Every structure is written in structure tokens, then in C-alpha cells.
Amino acid sequence: MVSTATLHSKSDLGNSLAIRVRCTDGSWTCQPGQFYLLRTGDAWSPYLRRALFPSFIEPNELGFLIRPSQDPAMVWLAAQPVGAELDLIGPLGRGFVADAHQRRILLAADG
């Protein structure tokens, strides 16, 4: 599902950036393990969409942690002002439901 989101807030965390986006056309239906594809730049941008995994999920708001790097897409996202509209496709991937009694969870990441 293609969604339009509004960049609601940005917080500088030193070597990474926490951003929150709000859904402008409905609500988010995302589970842990799923991701969104972000279009960076305008419609004629030569760059492919980038996968963003939510670190915060609420019905009308998602949070992402990004690390601005040499990747032009992440540089573009970090430069967007609060209030900017973002084009997202998702949720994609196979989500999961964590057991309420689970005590130890292993997080493996790349990047």
C-alpha cells in the first residue's frame, strides 16, 4: 500500500537521527519485522527506494532510526524539514507477534 506521510519530528542522537512520521491517509498496520520503502527525491530520482524498519509503531505514527551516511538517499532524508511529505510503500515483509512471556530477544542488524 502506498502511503503519504508527514515528517512530524526529527531528533539528533549524535551519530544517528530519530524521525517520526504521521500517516495522512488512514492508519498504520505494521507488525514487528515489517518495513516500509521510502522514495527519496522527486519522481525522476535515479535512486531506488530505501527500506526503513520502524523502531516505534503507533496507529497514526511511526518512528525510524537512521544513520546519515554517504548514501544519497539517507542524506536526502536527513535534510528534509519537519512538515515535509514522504512517499512510503508498506508495510512489507512477514511480521511476527512477540510472545508476552518472552524475556530475551536477540536483535541482529546490518548497517
PDB file of C-alpha atoms in Angstrom, residues 28-100:
ATOM      1  CA  TRP A  28      -0.512   2.254  10.025  1.00  0.00           C
ATOM      2  CA  THR A  29      -0.933  -1.505  10.180  1.00  0.00           C
ATOM      3  CA  CYS A  30       2.601  -2.619  10.903  1.00  0.00           C
ATOM      4  CA  GLN A  31       3.942  -5.535  12.951  1.00  0.00           C
ATOM      5  CA  PRO A  32       7.470  -6.089  14.248  1.00  0.00           C
ATOM      6  CA  GLY A  33       9.643  -7.438  11.441  1.00  0.00           C
ATOM      7  CA  GLN A  34       7.923  -5.474   8.685  1.00  0.00           C
ATOM      8  CA  PHE A  35       9.366  -2.497   6.852  1.00  0.00           C
ATOM      9  CA  TYR A  36       8.493   0.408   4.574  1.00  0.00           C
ATOM     10  CA  LEU A  37      10.098   1.505   1.314  1.00  0.00           C
ATOM     11  CA  LEU A  38      10.817   5.236   1.120  1.00  0.00           C
ATOM     12  CA  ARG A  39      11.034   7.152  -2.137  1.00  0.00           C
ATOM     13  CA  THR A  40      13.830   9.668  -1.917  1.00  0.00           C
ATOM     14  CA  GLY A  41      13.967  12.705  -4.130  1.00  0.00           C
ATOM     15  CA  ASP A  42      11.401  13.536  -6.774  1.00  0.00           C
ATOM     16  CA  ALA A  43       9.627  11.137  -9.128  1.00  0.00           C
ATOM     17  CA  TRP A  44      12.569  11.194 -11.550  1.00  0.00           C
ATOM     18  CA  SER A  45      15.209  10.363  -8.936  1.00  0.00           C
ATOM     19  CA  PRO A  46      17.686   7.731 -10.173  1.00  0.00           C
ATOM     20  CA  TYR A  47      17.881   6.126  -6.711  1.00  0.00           C
ATOM     21  CA  LEU A  48      15.853   3.120  -5.650  1.00  0.00           C
ATOM     22  CA  ARG A  49      13.547   3.246  -2.644  1.00  0.00           C
ATOM     23  CA  ARG A  50      15.201   2.577   0.702  1.00  0.00           C
ATOM     24  CA  ALA A  51      13.969   0.092   3.287  1.00  0.00           C
ATOM     25  CA  LEU A  52      13.166   1.629   6.678  1.00  0.00           C
ATOM     26  CA  PHE A  53      12.355  -0.559   9.665  1.00  0.00           C
ATOM     27  CA  PRO A  54      10.148   1.115  12.276  1.00  0.00           C
ATOM     28  CA  SER A  55      11.537   1.441  15.776  1.00  0.00           C
ATOM     29  CA  PHE A  56       8.276   2.920  17.063  1.00  0.00           C
ATOM     30  CA  ILE A  57       4.765   1.877  15.985  1.00  0.00           C
ATOM     31  CA  GLU A  58       1.528   3.658  16.879  1.00  0.00           C
ATOM     32  CA  PRO A  59      -1.759   3.712  14.922  1.00  0.00           C
ATOM     33  CA  ASN A  60      -1.034   7.110  13.313  1.00  0.00           C
ATOM     34  CA  GLU A  61       2.712   7.466  13.861  1.00  0.00           C
ATOM     35  CA  LEU A  62       5.881   5.548  13.022  1.00  0.00           C
ATOM     36  CA  GLY A  63       9.404   6.183  14.232  1.00  0.00           C
ATOM     37  CA  PHE A  64      12.632   5.335  12.411  1.00  0.00           C
ATOM     38  CA  LEU A  65      16.282   5.484  13.419  1.00  0.00           C
ATOM     39  CA  ILE A  66      18.535   6.398  10.527  1.00  0.00           C
ATOM     40  CA  ARG A  67      22.236   6.935  10.218  1.00  0.00           C
ATOM     41  CA  PRO A  68      23.067   9.669   7.711  1.00  0.00           C
ATOM     42  CA  SER A  69      25.996   8.386   5.707  1.00  0.00           C
ATOM     43  CA  GLN A  70      27.436   8.637   2.222  1.00  0.00           C
ATOM     44  CA  ASP A  71      24.191   7.127   0.908  1.00  0.00           C
ATOM     45  CA  PRO A  72      22.499   9.958  -1.029  1.00  0.00           C
ATOM     46  CA  ALA A  73      19.056   8.685  -0.008  1.00  0.00           C
ATOM     47  CA  MET A  74      19.806   8.936   3.710  1.00  0.00           C
ATOM     48  CA  VAL A  75      21.435  12.334   3.235  1.00  0.00           C
ATOM     49  CA  TRP A  76      18.255  13.456   1.437  1.00  0.00           C
ATOM     50  CA  LEU A  77      16.030  12.148   4.237  1.00  0.00           C
ATOM     51  CA  ALA A  78      18.140  13.781   6.959  1.00  0.00           C
ATOM     52  CA  ALA A  79      17.890  17.124   5.126  1.00  0.00           C
ATOM     53  CA  GLN A  80      14.079  17.107   4.907  1.00  0.00           C
ATOM     54  CA  PRO A  81      12.373  19.732   7.067  1.00  0.00           C
ATOM     55  CA  VAL A  82       9.677  18.911   9.599  1.00  0.00           C
ATOM     56  CA  GLY A  83       6.376  19.010   7.737  1.00  0.00           C
ATOM     57  CA  ALA A  84       7.777  17.504   4.531  1.00  0.00           C
ATOM     58  CA  GLU A  85       5.655  14.864   2.809  1.00  0.00           C
ATOM     59  CA  LEU A  86       7.219  11.431   2.330  1.00  0.00           C
ATOM     60  CA  ASP A  87       6.155   8.674  -0.071  1.00  0.00           C
ATOM     61  CA  LEU A  88       6.163   5.236   1.612  1.00  0.00           C
ATOM     62  CA  ILE A  89       5.156   1.774   0.395  1.00  0.00           C
ATOM     63  CA  GLY A  90       4.307  -0.755   3.053  1.00  0.00           C
ATOM     64  CA  PRO A  91       4.182  -2.475   5.302  1.00  0.00           C
ATOM     65  CA  LEU A  92       6.177  -5.160   3.505  1.00  0.00           C
ATOM     66  CA  GLY A  93       7.744  -8.346   4.777  1.00  0.00           C
ATOM     67  CA  ARG A  94       6.486 -11.006   7.101  1.00  0.00           C
ATOM     68  CA  GLY A  95       5.725  -9.665  10.542  1.00  0.00           C
ATOM     69  CA  PHE A  96       5.637 -11.587  13.784  1.00  0.00           C
ATOM     70  CA  VAL A  97       3.983 -11.343  17.159  1.00  0.00           C
ATOM     71  CA  ALA A  98       6.267 -11.479  20.194  1.00  0.00           C
ATOM     72  CA  ASP A  99       5.165 -13.791  22.991  1.00  0.00           C
ATOM     73  CA  ALA A 100       4.158 -11.761  26.045  1.00  0.00           C
TER      74      ALA A 100
END
